[in-house]
JSON list of C-alpha atoms (C1' of nucleotides) in Angstrom, two decimals:
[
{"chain": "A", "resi": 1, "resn": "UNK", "atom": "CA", "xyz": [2.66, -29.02, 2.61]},
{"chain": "A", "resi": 2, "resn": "UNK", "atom": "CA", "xyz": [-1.16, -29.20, 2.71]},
{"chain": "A", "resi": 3, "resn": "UNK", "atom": "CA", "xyz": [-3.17, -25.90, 2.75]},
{"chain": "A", "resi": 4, "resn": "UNK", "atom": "CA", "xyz": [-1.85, -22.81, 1.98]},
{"chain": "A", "resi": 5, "resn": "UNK", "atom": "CA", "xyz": [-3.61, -20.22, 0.22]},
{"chain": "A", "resi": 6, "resn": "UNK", "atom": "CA", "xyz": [-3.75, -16.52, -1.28]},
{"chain": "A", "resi": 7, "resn": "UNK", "atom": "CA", "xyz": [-5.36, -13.30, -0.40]},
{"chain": "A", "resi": 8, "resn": "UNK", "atom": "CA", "xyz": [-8.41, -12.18, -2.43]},
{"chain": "A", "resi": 9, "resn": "UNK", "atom": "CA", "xyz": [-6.74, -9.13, -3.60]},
{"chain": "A", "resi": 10, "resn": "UNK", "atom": "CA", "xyz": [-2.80, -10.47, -3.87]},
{"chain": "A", "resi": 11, "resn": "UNK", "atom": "CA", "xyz": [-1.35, -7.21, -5.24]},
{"chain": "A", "resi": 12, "resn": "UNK", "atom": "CA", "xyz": [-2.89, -4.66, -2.74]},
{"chain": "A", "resi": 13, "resn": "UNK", "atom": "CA", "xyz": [-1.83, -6.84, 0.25]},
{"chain": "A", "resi": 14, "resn": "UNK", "atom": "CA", "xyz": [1.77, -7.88, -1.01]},
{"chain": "A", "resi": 15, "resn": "UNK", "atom": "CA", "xyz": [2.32, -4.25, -1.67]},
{"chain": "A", "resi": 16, "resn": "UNK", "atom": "CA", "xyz": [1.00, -3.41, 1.97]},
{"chain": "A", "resi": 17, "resn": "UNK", "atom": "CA", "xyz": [3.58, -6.42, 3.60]},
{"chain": "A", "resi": 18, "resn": "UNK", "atom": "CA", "xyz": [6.25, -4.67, 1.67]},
{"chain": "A", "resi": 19, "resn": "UNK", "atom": "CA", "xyz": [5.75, -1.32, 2.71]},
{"chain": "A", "resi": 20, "resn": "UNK", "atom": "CA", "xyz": [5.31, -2.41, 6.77]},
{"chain": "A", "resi": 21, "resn": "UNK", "atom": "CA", "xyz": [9.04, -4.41, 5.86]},
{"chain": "A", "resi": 22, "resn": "UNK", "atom": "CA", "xyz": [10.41, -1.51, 4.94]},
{"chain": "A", "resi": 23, "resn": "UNK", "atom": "CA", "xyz": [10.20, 0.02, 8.00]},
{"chain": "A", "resi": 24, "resn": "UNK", "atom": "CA", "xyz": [12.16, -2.66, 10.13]},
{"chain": "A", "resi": 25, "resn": "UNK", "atom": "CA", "xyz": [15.15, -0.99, 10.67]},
{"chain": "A", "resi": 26, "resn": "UNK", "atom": "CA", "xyz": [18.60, -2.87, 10.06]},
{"chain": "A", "resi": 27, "resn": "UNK", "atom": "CA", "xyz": [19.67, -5.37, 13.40]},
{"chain": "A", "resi": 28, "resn": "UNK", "atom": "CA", "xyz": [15.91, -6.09, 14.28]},
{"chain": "A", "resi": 29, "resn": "UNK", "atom": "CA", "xyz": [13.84, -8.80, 13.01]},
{"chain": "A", "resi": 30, "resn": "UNK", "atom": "CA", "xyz": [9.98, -9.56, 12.79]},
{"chain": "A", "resi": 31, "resn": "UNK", "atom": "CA", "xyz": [8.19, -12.48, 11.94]},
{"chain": "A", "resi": 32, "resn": "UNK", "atom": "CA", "xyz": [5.97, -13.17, 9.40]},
{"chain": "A", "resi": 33, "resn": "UNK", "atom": "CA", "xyz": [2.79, -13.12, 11.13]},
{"chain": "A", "resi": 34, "resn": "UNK", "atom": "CA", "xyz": [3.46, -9.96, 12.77]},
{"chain": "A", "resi": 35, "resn": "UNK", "atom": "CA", "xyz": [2.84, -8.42, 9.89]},
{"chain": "A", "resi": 36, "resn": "UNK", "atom": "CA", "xyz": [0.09, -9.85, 8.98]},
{"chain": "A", "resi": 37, "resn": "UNK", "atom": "CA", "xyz": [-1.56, -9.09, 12.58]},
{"chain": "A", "resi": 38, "resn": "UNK", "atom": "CA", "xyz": [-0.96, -5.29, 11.77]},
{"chain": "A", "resi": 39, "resn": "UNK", "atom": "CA", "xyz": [-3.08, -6.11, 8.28]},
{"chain": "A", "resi": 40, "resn": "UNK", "atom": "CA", "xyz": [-7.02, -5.89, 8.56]},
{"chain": "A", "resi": 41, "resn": "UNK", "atom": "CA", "xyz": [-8.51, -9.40, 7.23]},
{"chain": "A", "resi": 42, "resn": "UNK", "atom": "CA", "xyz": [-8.31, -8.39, 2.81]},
{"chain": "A", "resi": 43, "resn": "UNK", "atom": "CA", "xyz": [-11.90, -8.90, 1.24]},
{"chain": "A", "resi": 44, "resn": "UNK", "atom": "CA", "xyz": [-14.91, -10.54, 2.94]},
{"chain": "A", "resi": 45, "resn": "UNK", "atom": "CA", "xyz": [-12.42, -12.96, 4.79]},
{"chain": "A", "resi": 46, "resn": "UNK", "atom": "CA", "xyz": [-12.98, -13.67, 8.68]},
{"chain": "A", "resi": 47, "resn": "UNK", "atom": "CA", "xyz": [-10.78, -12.78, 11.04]},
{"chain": "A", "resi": 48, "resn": "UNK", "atom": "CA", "xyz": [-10.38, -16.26, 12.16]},
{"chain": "A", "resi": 49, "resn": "UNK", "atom": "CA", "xyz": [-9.48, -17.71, 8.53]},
{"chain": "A", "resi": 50, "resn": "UNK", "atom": "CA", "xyz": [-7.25, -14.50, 8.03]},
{"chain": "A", "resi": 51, "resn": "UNK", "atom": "CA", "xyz": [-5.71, -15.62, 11.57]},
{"chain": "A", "resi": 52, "resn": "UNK", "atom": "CA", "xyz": [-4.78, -19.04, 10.06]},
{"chain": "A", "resi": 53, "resn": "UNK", "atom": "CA", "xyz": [-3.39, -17.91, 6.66]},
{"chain": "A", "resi": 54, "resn": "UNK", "atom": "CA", "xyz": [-1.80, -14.75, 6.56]},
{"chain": "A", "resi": 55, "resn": "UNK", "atom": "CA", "xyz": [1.36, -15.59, 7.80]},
{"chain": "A", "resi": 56, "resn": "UNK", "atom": "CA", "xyz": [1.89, -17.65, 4.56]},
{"chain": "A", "resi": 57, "resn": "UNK", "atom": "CA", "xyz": [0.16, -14.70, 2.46]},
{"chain": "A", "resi": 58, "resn": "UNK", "atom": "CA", "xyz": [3.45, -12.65, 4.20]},
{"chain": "A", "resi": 59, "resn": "UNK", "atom": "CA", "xyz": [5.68, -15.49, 3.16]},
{"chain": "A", "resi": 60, "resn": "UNK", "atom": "CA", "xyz": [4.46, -15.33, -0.20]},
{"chain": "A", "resi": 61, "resn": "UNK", "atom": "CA", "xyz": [4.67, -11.40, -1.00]},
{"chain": "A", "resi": 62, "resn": "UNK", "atom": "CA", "xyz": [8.17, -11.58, 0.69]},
{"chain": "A", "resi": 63, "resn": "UNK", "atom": "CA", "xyz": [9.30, -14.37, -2.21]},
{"chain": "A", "resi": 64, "resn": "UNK", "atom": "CA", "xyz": [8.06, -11.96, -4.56]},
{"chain": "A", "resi": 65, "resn": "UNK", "atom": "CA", "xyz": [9.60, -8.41, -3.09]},
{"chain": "A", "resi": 66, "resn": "UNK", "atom": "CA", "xyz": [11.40, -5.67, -4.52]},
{"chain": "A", "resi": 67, "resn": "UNK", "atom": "CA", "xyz": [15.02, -5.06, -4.10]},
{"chain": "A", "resi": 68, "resn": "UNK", "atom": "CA", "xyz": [14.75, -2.01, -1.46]},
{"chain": "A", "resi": 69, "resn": "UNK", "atom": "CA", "xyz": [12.32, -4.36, 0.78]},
{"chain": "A", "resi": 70, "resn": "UNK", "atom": "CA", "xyz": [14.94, -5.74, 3.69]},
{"chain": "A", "resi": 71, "resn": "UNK", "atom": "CA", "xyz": [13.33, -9.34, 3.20]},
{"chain": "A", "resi": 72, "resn": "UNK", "atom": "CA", "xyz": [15.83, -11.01, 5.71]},
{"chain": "A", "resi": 73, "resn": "UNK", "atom": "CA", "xyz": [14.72, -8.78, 8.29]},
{"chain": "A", "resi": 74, "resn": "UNK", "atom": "CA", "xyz": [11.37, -11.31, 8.18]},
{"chain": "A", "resi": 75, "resn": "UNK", "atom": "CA", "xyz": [11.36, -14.90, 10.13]},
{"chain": "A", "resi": 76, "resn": "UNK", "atom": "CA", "xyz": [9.48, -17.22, 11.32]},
{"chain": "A", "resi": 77, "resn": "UNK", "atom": "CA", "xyz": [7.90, -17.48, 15.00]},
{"chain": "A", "resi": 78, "resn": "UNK", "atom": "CA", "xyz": [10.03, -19.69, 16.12]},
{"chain": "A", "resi": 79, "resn": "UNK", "atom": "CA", "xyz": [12.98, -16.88, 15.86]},
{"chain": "A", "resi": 80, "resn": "UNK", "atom": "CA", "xyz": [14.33, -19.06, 12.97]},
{"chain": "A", "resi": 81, "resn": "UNK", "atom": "CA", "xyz": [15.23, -18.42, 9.38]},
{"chain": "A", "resi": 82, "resn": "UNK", "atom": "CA", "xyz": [12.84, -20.40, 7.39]},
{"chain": "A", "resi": 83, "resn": "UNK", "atom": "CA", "xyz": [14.44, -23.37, 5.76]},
{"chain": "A", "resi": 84, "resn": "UNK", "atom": "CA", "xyz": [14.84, -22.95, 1.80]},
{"chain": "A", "resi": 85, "resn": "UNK", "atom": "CA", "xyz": [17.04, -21.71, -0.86]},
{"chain": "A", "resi": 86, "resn": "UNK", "atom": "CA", "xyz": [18.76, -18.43, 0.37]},
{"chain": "A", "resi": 87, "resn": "UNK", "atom": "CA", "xyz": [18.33, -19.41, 3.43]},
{"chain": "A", "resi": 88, "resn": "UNK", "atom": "CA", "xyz": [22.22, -19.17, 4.07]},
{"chain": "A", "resi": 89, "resn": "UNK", "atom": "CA", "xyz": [22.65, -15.51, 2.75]},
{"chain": "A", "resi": 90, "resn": "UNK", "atom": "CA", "xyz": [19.55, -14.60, 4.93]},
{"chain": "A", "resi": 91, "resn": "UNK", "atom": "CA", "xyz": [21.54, -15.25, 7.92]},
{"chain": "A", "resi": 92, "resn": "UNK", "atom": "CA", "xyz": [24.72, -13.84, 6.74]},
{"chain": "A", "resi": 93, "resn": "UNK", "atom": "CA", "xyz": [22.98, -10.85, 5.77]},
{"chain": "A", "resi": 94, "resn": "UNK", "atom": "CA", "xyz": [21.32, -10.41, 8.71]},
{"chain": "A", "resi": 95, "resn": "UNK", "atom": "CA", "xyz": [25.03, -10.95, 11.27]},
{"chain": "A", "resi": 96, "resn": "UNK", "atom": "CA", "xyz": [26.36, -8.35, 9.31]},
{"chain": "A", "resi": 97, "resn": "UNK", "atom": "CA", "xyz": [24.28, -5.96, 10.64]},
{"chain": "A", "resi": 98, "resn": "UNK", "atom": "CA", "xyz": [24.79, -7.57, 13.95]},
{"chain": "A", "resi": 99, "resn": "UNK", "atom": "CA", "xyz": [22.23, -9.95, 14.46]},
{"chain": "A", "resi": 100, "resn": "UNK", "atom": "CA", "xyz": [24.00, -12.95, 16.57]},
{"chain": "A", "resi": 101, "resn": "UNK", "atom": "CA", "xyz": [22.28, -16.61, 16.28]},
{"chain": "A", "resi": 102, "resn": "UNK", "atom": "CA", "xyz": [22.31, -18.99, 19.38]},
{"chain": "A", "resi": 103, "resn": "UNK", "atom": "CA", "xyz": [23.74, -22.30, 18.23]},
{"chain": "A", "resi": 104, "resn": "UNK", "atom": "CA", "xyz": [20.40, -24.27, 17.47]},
{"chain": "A", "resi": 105, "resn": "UNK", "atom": "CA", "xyz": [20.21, -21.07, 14.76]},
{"chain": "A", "resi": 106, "resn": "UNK", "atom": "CA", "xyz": [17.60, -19.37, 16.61]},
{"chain": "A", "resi": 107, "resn": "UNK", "atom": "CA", "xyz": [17.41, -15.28, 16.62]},
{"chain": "A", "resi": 108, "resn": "UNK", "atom": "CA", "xyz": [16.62, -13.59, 20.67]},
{"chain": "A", "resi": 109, "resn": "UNK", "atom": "CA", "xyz": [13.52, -11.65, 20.36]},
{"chain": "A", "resi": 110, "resn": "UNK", "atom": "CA", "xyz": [14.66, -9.96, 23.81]},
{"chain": "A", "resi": 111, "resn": "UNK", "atom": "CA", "xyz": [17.57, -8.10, 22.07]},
{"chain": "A", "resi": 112, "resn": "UNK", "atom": "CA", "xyz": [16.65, -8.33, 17.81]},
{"chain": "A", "resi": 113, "resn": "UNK", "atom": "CA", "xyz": [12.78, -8.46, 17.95]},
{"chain": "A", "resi": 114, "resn": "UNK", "atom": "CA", "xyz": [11.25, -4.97, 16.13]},
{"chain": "A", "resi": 115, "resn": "UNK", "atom": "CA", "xyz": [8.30, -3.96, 18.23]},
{"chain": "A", "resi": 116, "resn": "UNK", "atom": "CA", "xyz": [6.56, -2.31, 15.16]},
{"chain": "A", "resi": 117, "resn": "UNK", "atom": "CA", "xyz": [6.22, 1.13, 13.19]},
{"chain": "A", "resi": 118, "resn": "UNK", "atom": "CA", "xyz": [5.42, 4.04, 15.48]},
{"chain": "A", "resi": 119, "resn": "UNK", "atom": "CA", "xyz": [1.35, 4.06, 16.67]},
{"chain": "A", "resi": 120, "resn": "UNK", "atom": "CA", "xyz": [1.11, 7.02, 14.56]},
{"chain": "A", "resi": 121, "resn": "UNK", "atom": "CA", "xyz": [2.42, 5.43, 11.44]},
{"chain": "A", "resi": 122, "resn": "UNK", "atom": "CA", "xyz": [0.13, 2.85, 11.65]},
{"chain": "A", "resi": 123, "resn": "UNK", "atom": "CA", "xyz": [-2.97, 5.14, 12.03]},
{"chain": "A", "resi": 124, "resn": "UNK", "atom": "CA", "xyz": [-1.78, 7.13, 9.06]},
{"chain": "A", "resi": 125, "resn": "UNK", "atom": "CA", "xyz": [-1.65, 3.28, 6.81]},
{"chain": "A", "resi": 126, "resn": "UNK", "atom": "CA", "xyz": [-4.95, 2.12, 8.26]},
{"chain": "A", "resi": 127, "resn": "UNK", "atom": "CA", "xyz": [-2.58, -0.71, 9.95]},
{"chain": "A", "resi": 128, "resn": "UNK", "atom": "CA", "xyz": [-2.83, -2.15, 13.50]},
{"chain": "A", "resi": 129, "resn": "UNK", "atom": "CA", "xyz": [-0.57, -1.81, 16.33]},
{"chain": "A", "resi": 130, "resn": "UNK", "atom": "CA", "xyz": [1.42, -5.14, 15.78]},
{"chain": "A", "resi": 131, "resn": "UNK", "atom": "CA", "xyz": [1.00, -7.01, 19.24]},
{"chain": "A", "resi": 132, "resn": "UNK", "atom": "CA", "xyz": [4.59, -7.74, 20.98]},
{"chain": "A", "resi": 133, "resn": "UNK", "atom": "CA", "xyz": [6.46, -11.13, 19.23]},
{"chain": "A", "resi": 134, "resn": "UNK", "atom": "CA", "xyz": [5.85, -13.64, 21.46]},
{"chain": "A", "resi": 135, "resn": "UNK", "atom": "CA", "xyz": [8.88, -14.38, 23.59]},
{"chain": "A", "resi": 136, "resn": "UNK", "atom": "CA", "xyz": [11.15, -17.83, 22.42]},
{"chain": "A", "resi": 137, "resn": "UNK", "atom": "CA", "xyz": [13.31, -19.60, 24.45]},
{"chain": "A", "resi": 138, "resn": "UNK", "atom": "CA", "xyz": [17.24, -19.06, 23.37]},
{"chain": "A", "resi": 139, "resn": "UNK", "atom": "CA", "xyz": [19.05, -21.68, 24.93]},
{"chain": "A", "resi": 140, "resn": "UNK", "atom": "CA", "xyz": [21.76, -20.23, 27.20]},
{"chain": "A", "resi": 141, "resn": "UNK", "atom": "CA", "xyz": [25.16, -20.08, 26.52]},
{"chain": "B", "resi": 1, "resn": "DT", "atom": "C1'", "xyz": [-9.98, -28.01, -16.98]},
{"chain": "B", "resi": 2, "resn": "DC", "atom": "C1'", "xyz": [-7.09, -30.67, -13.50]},
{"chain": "B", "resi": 3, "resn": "DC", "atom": "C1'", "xyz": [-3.19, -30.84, -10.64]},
{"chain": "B", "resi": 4, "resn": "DT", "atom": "C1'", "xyz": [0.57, -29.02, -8.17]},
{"chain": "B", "resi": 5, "resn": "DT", "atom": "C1'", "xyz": [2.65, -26.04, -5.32]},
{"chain": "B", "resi": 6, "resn": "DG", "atom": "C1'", "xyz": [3.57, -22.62, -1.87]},
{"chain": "B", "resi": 7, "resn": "DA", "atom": "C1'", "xyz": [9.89, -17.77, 2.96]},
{"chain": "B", "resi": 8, "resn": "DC", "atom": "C1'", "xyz": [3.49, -20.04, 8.27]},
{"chain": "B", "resi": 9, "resn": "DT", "atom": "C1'", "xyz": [1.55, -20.80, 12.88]},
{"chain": "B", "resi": 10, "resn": "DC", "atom": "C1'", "xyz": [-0.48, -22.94, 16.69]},
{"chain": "B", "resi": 11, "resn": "DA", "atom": "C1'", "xyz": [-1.98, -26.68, 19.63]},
{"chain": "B", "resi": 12, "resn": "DG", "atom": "C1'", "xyz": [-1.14, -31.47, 20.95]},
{"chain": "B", "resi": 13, "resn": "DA", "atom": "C1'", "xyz": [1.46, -35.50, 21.70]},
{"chain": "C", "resi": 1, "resn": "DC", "atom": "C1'", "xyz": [13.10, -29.96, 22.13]},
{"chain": "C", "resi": 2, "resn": "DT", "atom": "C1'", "xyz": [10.80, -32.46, 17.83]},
{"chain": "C", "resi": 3, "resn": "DC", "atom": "C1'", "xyz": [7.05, -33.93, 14.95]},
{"chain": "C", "resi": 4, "resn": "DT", "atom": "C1'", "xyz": [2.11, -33.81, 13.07]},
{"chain": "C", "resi": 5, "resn": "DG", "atom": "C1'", "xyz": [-2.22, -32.14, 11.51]},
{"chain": "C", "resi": 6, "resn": "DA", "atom": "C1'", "xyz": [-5.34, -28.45, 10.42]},
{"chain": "C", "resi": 7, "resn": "DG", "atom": "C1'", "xyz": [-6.33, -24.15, 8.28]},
{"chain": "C", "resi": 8, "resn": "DC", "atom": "C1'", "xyz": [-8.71, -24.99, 2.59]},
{"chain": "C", "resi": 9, "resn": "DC", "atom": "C1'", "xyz": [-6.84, -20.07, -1.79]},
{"chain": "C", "resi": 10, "resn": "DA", "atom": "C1'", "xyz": [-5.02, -18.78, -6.47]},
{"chain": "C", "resi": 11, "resn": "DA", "atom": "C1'", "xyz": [-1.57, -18.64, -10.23]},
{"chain": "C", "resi": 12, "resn": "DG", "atom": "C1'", "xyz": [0.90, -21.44, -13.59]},
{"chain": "C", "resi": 13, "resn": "DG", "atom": "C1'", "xyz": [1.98, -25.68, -16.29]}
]
DNA sequence: TCCTTGACTCAGA
DNA sequence: CTCTGAGCCAAGG
């Protein structure tokens, strides 16, 4: 896949994505670019080129985490597991702590989405107030 | 030094 | 729902 890219300052800002993981507490999900809405744009970067790439920065530090980072509590926008190697123990990870999948393998933001680390946590970090995750459509039944 | 390679997201078709 | 293109950086072989 076709441009992707790194933050300016990789080590401060995966350790920041893996500090904002922690805090998603076990049966809720967030999405990649959720966190990186709650991180200001790293370096002399616009907002609009952070916009477009920090997702993937996320994706990146999340490869790369430590073991007491809950990693499969992170998915994509879609309310999918992202397709790759572990992608299997991601999920079964994530049902045993109660997380149900609808049969096209897609995760209800209604009921599992994490609305973010408390206002005053974020203050505390420097971090923004993540905005809500954008509502997906779980088929029925 | 050159080339490859990346746990993403959104808008359009 | 699925599929495509654009966004255009940095570490490692």
């Amino acid at each position: 896949m076709p441009g992707f890219s790194s933050p300016p300052n990789p080590k401060e800002y995966q350790a920041t994505v893996w500090e904002i993981a922690r805090q998603v507490p076990p049966g809720k999900v967030t999405t990649y670019g959720q966190i990186a809405a709650m991180i200001p744009p790293p370096g002399t970067l616009n907002l609009r080129d952070y916009e477009a790439f920090g997702p993937r920065w996320v994706g990146g530090a999340m490869a790369n985490c430590p073991e007491d980072v809950p990693w499969q509590r992170v998915i994509n926008s879609q309310g999918k597991i992202s397709l790759r190697p572990g992608a299997e123990l991601q999920k079964q990870l994530l049902e045993s702590e109660g997380v149900k999948f609808n049969e096209r393998g897609k995760i209800d933001f209604d009921i599992y989405g994490w609305n973010g680390p408390d206002p005053e946590w974020c203050q505390i970090h420097g971090l923004f107030p993540p905005p809500p995750l954008a509502k997906n459509q779980p088929r029925l039944f």
